[in-house]
Tab-separated table of C-alpha atoms in Angstrom:
chain	number	residue	atom	x	y	z
H	24	MET	CA	28.620	15.723	6.388
H	25	ARG	CA	31.704	15.982	4.168
H	26	ALA	CA	33.615	13.429	6.230
H	27	LEU	CA	30.618	11.096	6.136
H	28	LEU	CA	30.342	11.468	2.363
H	29	ARG	CA	34.063	10.749	1.992
H	30	ASP	CA	33.658	7.587	4.071
H	31	LEU	CA	30.664	6.393	2.081
H	32	VAL	CA	32.142	6.859	-1.387
H	33	SER	CA	35.341	5.098	-0.326
H	34	ILE	CA	33.406	1.840	0.126
H	35	SER	CA	32.977	-0.538	-2.816
H	36	GLY	CA	29.295	-1.396	-3.142
H	37	PRO	CA	27.757	-1.956	-6.573
H	38	CYS	CA	24.254	-3.421	-6.917
H	39	GLY	CA	23.958	-6.710	-5.073
H	40	PHE	CA	27.285	-6.166	-3.295
H	41	GLU	CA	26.238	-3.447	-0.837
H	42	HIS	CA	27.429	-5.510	2.137
H	43	GLU	CA	30.272	-3.244	3.313
H	44	VAL	CA	28.133	-0.116	2.909
H	45	ALA	CA	25.426	-1.773	5.005
H	46	ARG	CA	27.936	-2.749	7.693
H	47	TYR	CA	29.229	0.814	7.863
H	48	LEU	CA	25.744	2.311	8.165
H	49	VAL	CA	24.584	-0.186	10.790
H	50	GLY	CA	27.730	0.399	12.824
H	51	ARG	CA	27.347	4.160	12.651
H	52	LEU	CA	23.596	4.437	13.247
H	53	LYS	CA	22.728	1.604	15.633
H	54	GLY	CA	23.244	3.837	18.654
H	55	VAL	CA	21.089	6.598	17.183
H	56	ALA	CA	18.075	4.764	15.763
H	57	ASP	CA	15.398	3.175	17.939
H	58	GLU	CA	15.613	0.072	15.749
H	59	ILE	CA	17.826	-0.862	12.822
H	60	TRP	CA	17.833	-3.964	10.654
H	61	VAL	CA	18.983	-5.286	7.303
H	62	ASP	CA	16.419	-7.177	5.253
H	63	GLY	CA	16.964	-10.074	2.882
H	64	LEU	CA	17.727	-7.848	-0.126
H	65	GLY	CA	20.268	-5.718	1.732
H	66	ASN	CA	18.158	-2.670	2.605
H	67	VAL	CA	19.310	-0.997	5.818
H	68	ILE	CA	16.208	0.283	7.616
H	69	ALA	CA	16.478	2.551	10.664
H	70	LYS	CA	13.388	3.546	12.646
H	71	LYS	CA	13.204	6.660	14.794
H	72	SER	CA	10.054	7.768	16.643
H	73	GLY	CA	9.272	11.340	17.530
H	74	ALA	CA	7.995	12.313	20.954
H	75	HIS	CA	4.574	13.292	19.588
H	76	PRO	CA	1.953	11.384	17.593
H	77	GLY	CA	1.889	12.041	13.881
H	78	PRO	CA	2.339	10.536	10.427
H	79	VAL	CA	4.652	7.745	9.351
H	80	LEU	CA	7.308	9.108	6.993
H	81	MET	CA	9.424	6.831	4.805
H	82	LEU	CA	12.696	8.231	3.469
H	83	SER	CA	14.921	6.418	1.001
H	84	ALA	CA	18.356	6.913	-0.533
H	85	HIS	CA	20.007	4.074	-2.395
H	86	ALA	CA	23.247	2.621	-1.064
H	87	ASP	CA	24.290	0.855	-4.264
H	88	GLU	CA	26.285	2.303	-7.144
H	89	VAL	CA	26.799	1.286	-10.744
H	90	GLY	CA	29.704	-1.072	-11.287
H	91	PHE	CA	30.859	-4.202	-13.045
H	92	ILE	CA	31.446	-7.872	-12.321
H	93	VAL	CA	34.243	-10.250	-13.344
H	94	LYS	CA	32.891	-12.420	-16.163
H	95	LYS	CA	35.923	-14.293	-17.500
H	96	ILE	CA	39.668	-14.526	-16.895
H	97	GLU	CA	41.639	-14.877	-20.117
H	98	SER	CA	44.777	-16.999	-20.421
H	99	ASN	CA	46.997	-13.920	-20.742
H	100	GLY	CA	45.725	-12.489	-17.418
H	101	LEU	CA	43.307	-9.911	-18.828
H	102	ILE	CA	39.794	-9.876	-17.403
H	103	ARG	CA	36.479	-9.675	-19.239
H	104	PHE	CA	33.654	-7.991	-17.371
H	105	GLU	CA	29.912	-7.353	-17.423
H	106	LYS	CA	28.048	-4.203	-16.446
H	107	ILE	CA	25.994	-3.812	-13.275
H	108	GLY	CA	23.676	-0.864	-13.829
H	109	GLY	CA	23.651	1.725	-16.575
H	110	HIS	CA	26.936	2.746	-18.212
H	111	ASP	CA	27.852	4.643	-21.359
H	112	ASP	CA	30.608	2.689	-23.110
H	113	ARG	CA	32.158	5.982	-24.248
H	114	THR	CA	33.119	6.869	-20.680
H	115	ILE	CA	34.859	3.748	-19.433
H	116	LEU	CA	37.976	3.209	-21.565
H	117	ASN	CA	41.328	3.615	-19.796
H	118	GLU	CA	39.709	4.226	-16.406
H	119	ARG	CA	41.021	2.861	-13.115
H	120	VAL	CA	38.921	0.311	-11.236
H	121	ILE	CA	38.938	-1.655	-7.993
H	122	ILE	CA	38.085	-5.363	-7.808
H	123	ARG	CA	36.975	-6.634	-4.388
H	124	THR	CA	38.013	-10.246	-3.901
H	125	GLN	CA	36.097	-12.792	-1.872
H	126	ASP	CA	38.284	-12.212	1.202
H	127	GLY	CA	37.727	-8.463	0.996
H	128	THR	CA	41.088	-7.539	-0.549
H	129	LEU	CA	40.917	-4.650	-3.011
H	130	ARG	CA	42.872	-5.123	-6.243
H	131	GLU	CA	43.585	-2.263	-8.617
H	132	GLY	CA	43.174	-2.460	-12.377
H	133	VAL	CA	42.657	-0.391	-15.498
H	134	ILE	CA	40.206	-0.822	-18.356
H	135	GLY	CA	42.620	-1.163	-21.250
H	136	CYS	CA	42.692	0.682	-24.554
H	137	ILE	CA	45.026	0.725	-27.524
H	138	SER	CA	47.986	3.071	-27.661
H	139	ALA	CA	47.542	6.378	-29.472
H	140	HIS	CA	50.388	5.228	-31.723
H	141	MET	CA	48.074	2.570	-33.160
H	142	MET	CA	45.150	4.878	-33.923
H	143	ARG	CA	46.144	5.121	-37.604
H	144	PHE	CA	45.378	1.404	-37.913
H	145	ASP	CA	42.052	1.609	-36.088
H	146	ASN	CA	38.572	2.911	-36.861
H	147	THR	CA	38.591	6.098	-34.794
H	148	GLN	CA	34.794	6.471	-35.186
H	149	LEU	CA	34.226	3.167	-33.421
H	150	VAL	CA	32.819	3.099	-29.893
H	151	ARG	CA	33.830	-0.285	-28.554
H	152	LYS	CA	31.225	-2.237	-26.619
H	153	HIS	CA	32.108	-3.162	-23.078
H	154	SER	CA	32.097	-6.808	-24.166
H	155	GLU	CA	35.109	-6.007	-26.349
H	156	MET	CA	37.017	-4.378	-23.486
H	157	TYR	CA	39.158	-5.876	-20.746
H	158	ILE	CA	40.676	-5.053	-17.373
H	159	ASP	CA	44.422	-5.245	-16.796
H	160	VAL	CA	45.258	-6.079	-13.153
H	161	GLY	CA	48.979	-6.418	-13.735
H	162	ALA	CA	48.955	-10.199	-13.937
H	163	LYS	CA	51.127	-12.096	-16.419
H	164	ASP	CA	48.638	-14.898	-16.970
H	165	ALA	CA	45.495	-16.546	-15.544
H	166	ALA	CA	47.507	-18.130	-12.745
H	167	GLY	CA	48.716	-14.677	-11.766
H	168	VAL	CA	45.137	-13.444	-11.539
H	169	ALA	CA	44.358	-16.388	-9.273
H	170	ARG	CA	47.325	-15.537	-7.060
H	171	LEU	CA	45.852	-12.058	-6.655
H	172	GLY	CA	42.692	-13.726	-5.334
H	173	ILE	CA	40.489	-12.527	-8.200
H	174	ARG	CA	37.708	-14.886	-9.243
H	175	VAL	CA	34.721	-14.859	-11.575
H	176	ALA	CA	31.781	-13.012	-9.910
H	177	ASP	CA	33.960	-10.550	-7.972
H	178	PRO	CA	32.480	-6.996	-7.961
H	179	ILE	CA	34.202	-4.034	-9.595
H	180	THR	CA	33.854	-0.301	-8.919
H	181	TRP	CA	35.584	2.873	-10.048
H	182	HIS	CA	38.883	3.784	-8.398
H	183	THR	CA	38.281	7.522	-8.001
H	184	PRO	CA	39.119	9.072	-4.620
H	185	TYR	CA	36.927	11.762	-3.105
H	186	GLN	CA	38.347	15.229	-3.632
H	187	GLU	CA	37.070	18.739	-2.949
H	188	PHE	CA	37.965	21.333	-5.548
H	189	GLY	CA	37.058	24.725	-6.977
H	190	GLU	CA	34.334	26.719	-5.273
H	191	ASN	CA	33.030	24.280	-2.663
H	192	ARG	CA	32.525	21.374	-5.046
H	193	ALA	CA	33.487	17.727	-4.797
H	194	MET	CA	34.469	15.075	-7.299
H	195	GLY	CA	34.466	11.329	-6.865
H	196	HIS	CA	32.505	8.225	-7.758
H	197	GLY	CA	29.332	6.871	-6.220
H	198	PHE	CA	27.784	10.219	-5.292
H	199	ASP	CA	24.767	8.554	-6.928
H	200	ASP	CA	23.572	7.933	-4.312
H	201	ARG	CA	25.939	7.902	-1.368
H	202	ALA	CA	25.347	11.669	-1.279
H	203	GLY	CA	21.694	10.946	-0.536
H	204	CYS	CA	22.729	8.376	2.071
H	205	ALA	CA	24.876	11.030	3.769
H	206	VAL	CA	21.877	13.385	3.910
H	207	LEU	CA	19.644	10.739	5.500
H	208	ALA	CA	22.277	9.631	8.009
H	209	LYS	CA	23.044	13.182	9.136
H	210	CYS	CA	19.347	14.000	9.513
H	211	LEU	CA	18.928	10.946	11.725
H	212	GLU	CA	21.957	11.955	13.789
H	213	ASP	CA	21.298	15.684	14.059
H	214	ILE	CA	17.535	16.131	14.431
H	215	ASP	CA	16.084	16.556	17.924
H	216	PHE	CA	13.301	13.973	17.788
H	217	SER	CA	11.748	15.301	20.995
H	218	GLN	CA	10.307	17.959	18.678
H	219	VAL	CA	9.114	15.554	15.962
H	220	HIS	CA	5.544	14.419	15.358
H	221	GLY	CA	5.304	10.866	14.078
H	222	THR	CA	7.734	8.134	13.109
H	223	VAL	CA	10.450	8.248	10.479
H	224	TYR	CA	11.913	5.255	8.657
H	225	PHE	CA	15.313	5.923	7.100
H	226	VAL	CA	15.888	3.432	4.288
H	227	PHE	CA	19.280	2.951	2.660
H	228	SER	CA	18.073	0.862	-0.234
H	229	SER	CA	19.757	-1.800	-2.344
H	230	GLN	CA	19.762	-2.479	-6.085
H	231	GLU	CA	18.197	0.811	-7.144
H	232	GLU	CA	20.354	0.863	-10.261
H	233	LEU	CA	18.819	-2.443	-11.387
H	234	GLY	CA	15.227	-1.242	-11.276
H	235	LEU	CA	14.376	0.156	-7.806
H	236	ARG	CA	14.349	-3.366	-6.387
H	237	GLY	CA	15.310	-2.528	-2.816
H	238	ALA	CA	12.765	0.264	-2.514
H	239	ARG	CA	10.016	-2.102	-3.561
H	240	VAL	CA	10.941	-4.606	-0.861
H	241	ALA	CA	11.405	-1.929	1.802
H	242	SER	CA	8.064	-0.299	0.971
H	243	GLN	CA	6.291	-3.589	1.610
H	244	GLN	CA	7.571	-3.551	5.200
H	245	ILE	CA	6.501	0.009	6.048
H	246	THR	CA	2.974	1.392	6.137
H	247	ALA	CA	3.844	4.982	5.268
H	248	ASP	CA	1.562	8.016	5.226
H	249	VAL	CA	4.064	10.063	3.216
H	250	ALA	CA	7.381	9.345	1.509
H	251	ILE	CA	10.418	11.194	0.156
H	252	ALA	CA	13.334	9.827	-1.822
H	253	VAL	CA	16.684	11.634	-1.797
H	254	ASP	CA	18.828	11.063	-4.879
H	255	THR	CA	21.193	12.807	-7.225
H	256	THR	CA	19.881	14.047	-10.546
H	257	ALA	CA	21.486	15.088	-13.806
H	258	CYS	CA	21.675	18.865	-14.075
H	259	SER	CA	21.284	20.507	-17.471
H	260	ASP	CA	23.699	23.431	-17.298
H	261	THR	CA	26.543	22.378	-19.603
H	262	PHE	CA	27.004	22.951	-23.345
H	263	GLU	CA	25.632	19.783	-24.961
H	264	ALA	CA	22.832	20.395	-27.451
H	265	MET	CA	20.076	18.816	-25.351
H	266	MET	CA	20.838	20.850	-22.224
H	267	ASP	CA	18.164	23.418	-21.331
H	268	ASN	CA	19.339	24.949	-18.017
H	269	THR	CA	16.210	23.866	-16.180
H	270	LEU	CA	18.224	22.439	-13.265
H	271	CYS	CA	21.626	23.872	-12.432
H	272	MET	CA	24.480	23.017	-10.128
H	273	GLY	CA	24.949	25.482	-7.300
H	274	LYS	CA	21.388	26.780	-7.332
H	275	GLY	CA	20.074	24.585	-4.545
H	276	VAL	CA	18.182	21.384	-3.939
H	277	GLY	CA	15.860	20.135	-6.657
H	278	ILE	CA	12.225	19.593	-5.667
H	279	LYS	CA	10.782	16.940	-7.934
H	280	VAL	CA	7.684	17.649	-9.962
H	281	MET	CA	7.924	14.787	-12.448
H	282	ASP	CA	10.211	12.097	-13.804
H	283	PHE	CA	9.541	8.884	-15.713
H	284	SER	CA	8.794	6.947	-12.506
H	285	LEU	CA	6.770	9.514	-10.562
H	286	LEU	CA	4.357	12.416	-10.687
H	287	ALA	CA	5.068	13.929	-7.302
H	288	SER	CA	2.273	14.467	-4.804
H	289	VAL	CA	1.117	18.062	-5.156
H	290	HIS	CA	0.707	18.424	-1.388
H	291	VAL	CA	4.151	17.070	-0.540
H	292	ARG	CA	5.834	19.096	-3.281
H	293	LYS	CA	4.082	22.340	-2.290
H	294	LYS	CA	4.971	21.817	1.366
H	295	LEU	CA	8.614	21.403	0.377
H	296	GLN	CA	8.446	24.572	-1.727
H	297	ARG	CA	6.800	26.525	1.079
H	298	LEU	CA	9.366	25.402	3.643
H	299	ALA	CA	12.241	26.254	1.304
H	300	GLU	CA	10.834	29.747	0.730
H	301	GLU	CA	10.120	30.369	4.419
H	302	GLN	CA	13.586	29.249	5.507
H	303	ASN	CA	15.488	30.777	2.582
H	304	ILE	CA	16.809	27.412	1.430
H	305	PRO	CA	18.082	27.579	-2.174
H	306	HIS	CA	15.865	25.378	-4.329
H	307	GLN	CA	14.667	24.749	-7.867
H	308	LEU	CA	11.876	22.704	-9.403
H	309	GLU	CA	12.773	19.584	-11.362
H	310	ILE	CA	10.920	18.181	-14.352
H	311	PHE	CA	13.125	15.591	-16.005
H	312	CYS	CA	11.693	12.482	-17.632
H	313	GLY	CA	15.072	10.850	-18.227
H	314	ILE	CA	15.463	9.576	-14.681
H	315	GLY	CA	13.706	7.483	-12.025
H	316	THR	CA	14.222	7.082	-8.279
H	317	ASP	CA	13.131	4.919	-5.354
H	318	ALA	CA	10.026	7.107	-5.218
H	319	GLY	CA	8.807	5.248	-8.299
H	320	GLU	CA	8.166	2.210	-6.105
H	321	MET	CA	7.406	3.961	-2.826
H	322	HIS	CA	4.343	5.822	-4.076
H	323	LYS	CA	2.630	2.669	-5.395
H	324	GLU	CA	2.645	0.683	-2.160
H	325	LYS	CA	-0.583	-0.451	-0.471
H	326	ALA	CA	-3.325	2.172	-1.036
H	327	GLY	CA	-0.892	4.700	-2.484
H	328	VAL	CA	1.579	6.956	-0.671
H	329	PRO	CA	1.901	10.729	-1.244
H	330	THR	CA	5.508	10.967	-2.400
H	331	SER	CA	8.085	13.430	-3.671
H	332	VAL	CA	11.854	13.584	-4.208
H	333	LEU	CA	14.661	15.864	-3.125
H	334	SER	CA	17.302	15.924	-5.844
H	335	ILE	CA	20.987	16.756	-5.453
H	336	PRO	CA	22.160	18.235	-8.780
H	337	SER	CA	25.158	16.408	-10.234
H	338	ARG	CA	27.279	16.305	-13.355
H	339	TYR	CA	28.671	13.223	-15.096
H	340	ALA	CA	26.419	10.670	-13.380
H	341	HIS	CA	27.415	7.021	-13.753
H	342	CYS	CA	30.867	8.097	-14.933
H	343	PRO	CA	34.209	7.439	-13.223
H	344	VAL	CA	34.202	11.010	-11.881
H	345	GLU	CA	30.960	12.649	-10.722
H	346	VAL	CA	30.719	16.243	-9.479
H	347	ILE	CA	28.373	17.820	-6.936
H	348	ASP	CA	28.165	21.191	-5.220
H	349	LEU	CA	28.506	20.886	-1.444
H	350	ASP	CA	26.170	23.854	-0.892
H	351	ASP	CA	23.465	21.953	-2.812
H	352	LEU	CA	24.134	18.962	-0.559
H	353	GLN	CA	23.659	21.125	2.531
H	354	ALA	CA	20.486	22.664	1.111
H	355	THR	CA	19.098	19.150	0.619
H	356	LYS	CA	19.781	18.265	4.241
H	357	ASP	CA	18.314	21.575	5.442
H	358	LEU	CA	15.071	21.095	3.510
H	359	LEU	CA	14.655	17.476	4.591
H	360	THR	CA	15.234	18.539	8.202
H	361	ALA	CA	12.592	21.252	7.835
H	362	PHE	CA	10.099	18.740	6.449
H	363	ILE	CA	10.668	16.186	9.205
H	364	THR	CA	10.377	18.755	11.988
H	365	SER	CA	7.308	20.505	10.541
H	366	MET	CA	4.988	17.597	9.746
H	367	THR	CA	2.089	17.177	12.159
H	368	THR	CA	-0.701	14.967	10.822
H	369	ARG	CA	-1.223	12.508	7.992
H	370	GLU	CA	-4.287	14.478	6.896
H	371	GLU	CA	-2.160	17.343	5.540
H	372	PHE	CA	-0.957	14.992	2.766
H	373	ALA	CA	-4.378	13.559	1.834
H	374	PHE	CA	-5.294	13.842	-1.834
H	375	LEU	CA	-8.272	16.138	-1.176
H	376	ALA	CA	-6.649	18.191	1.577
H	377	PRO	CA	-6.878	21.970	1.046
H	378	MET	CA	-4.177	23.222	-1.296
């Protein structure tokens, strides 16, 4: 799974520009899935049927990442940009980026900042808005930018290579949510579906960072009996004042209870807890109202879908360098595998089913 994660985070794919991520996933999974297609919004949907009758399960992990887009090319060769998805302006100064040109060439750049030697002339309390920033791609003027093939509307992502470090942890960009995509893809590849009851749809959704748009479109195509989203989540185990240590890195997969987009199905959540306890999978419960996932759209489709979320704890989400624990990643895959291979009937997820 590590090699797969490395592959996925090396691909530039901010919201609306998930094309290369989709091509990679289709190429990798088309020989494994029973059916695979890409819809009009860029969702990659892979269907795999078990050998036995049972419920329809929809899984989703979003393939997009936060990024930027070229807005204007100045006469001196510096580039103005706009955000795609949620960013904190405090985190982006002096960071390296990649611009993908229309022919697929990747051009390196840096979000510029003033020299430390000039700080005495500046307001050091000021947090500059992204609209006041610029990207330096090494061009001498606008014509030089054109010679590099960079145009208005080209997508921009962080230039942070995947790296493992410390005690089985990884740093890089785009773990939100290529880590979830890696979990889904490996489950599809590794599970023996001759032992599975029902049908599973693996959705690698688009434009999650712009309001769960892909999940909404994908959910309209699938009549699911139960659903699970897999996404990263912000852990609360560092020293900032608002941190409360309710979800920690290295302590296992998070099982969602509540966020601002979802109150998880009690039946689905309790089944996940029971499986984790029975199989000794490290896990923790998550109640965090500062986040939303694809589950926020999945559970509202048609007559309502019992839904929960498996969360991969992360630090520094939406920043140039994110950090995850690879044991948490494995625990997420193990618990999702246990769920897929243990489900039997749709009735076990019904609202009035025995607790």
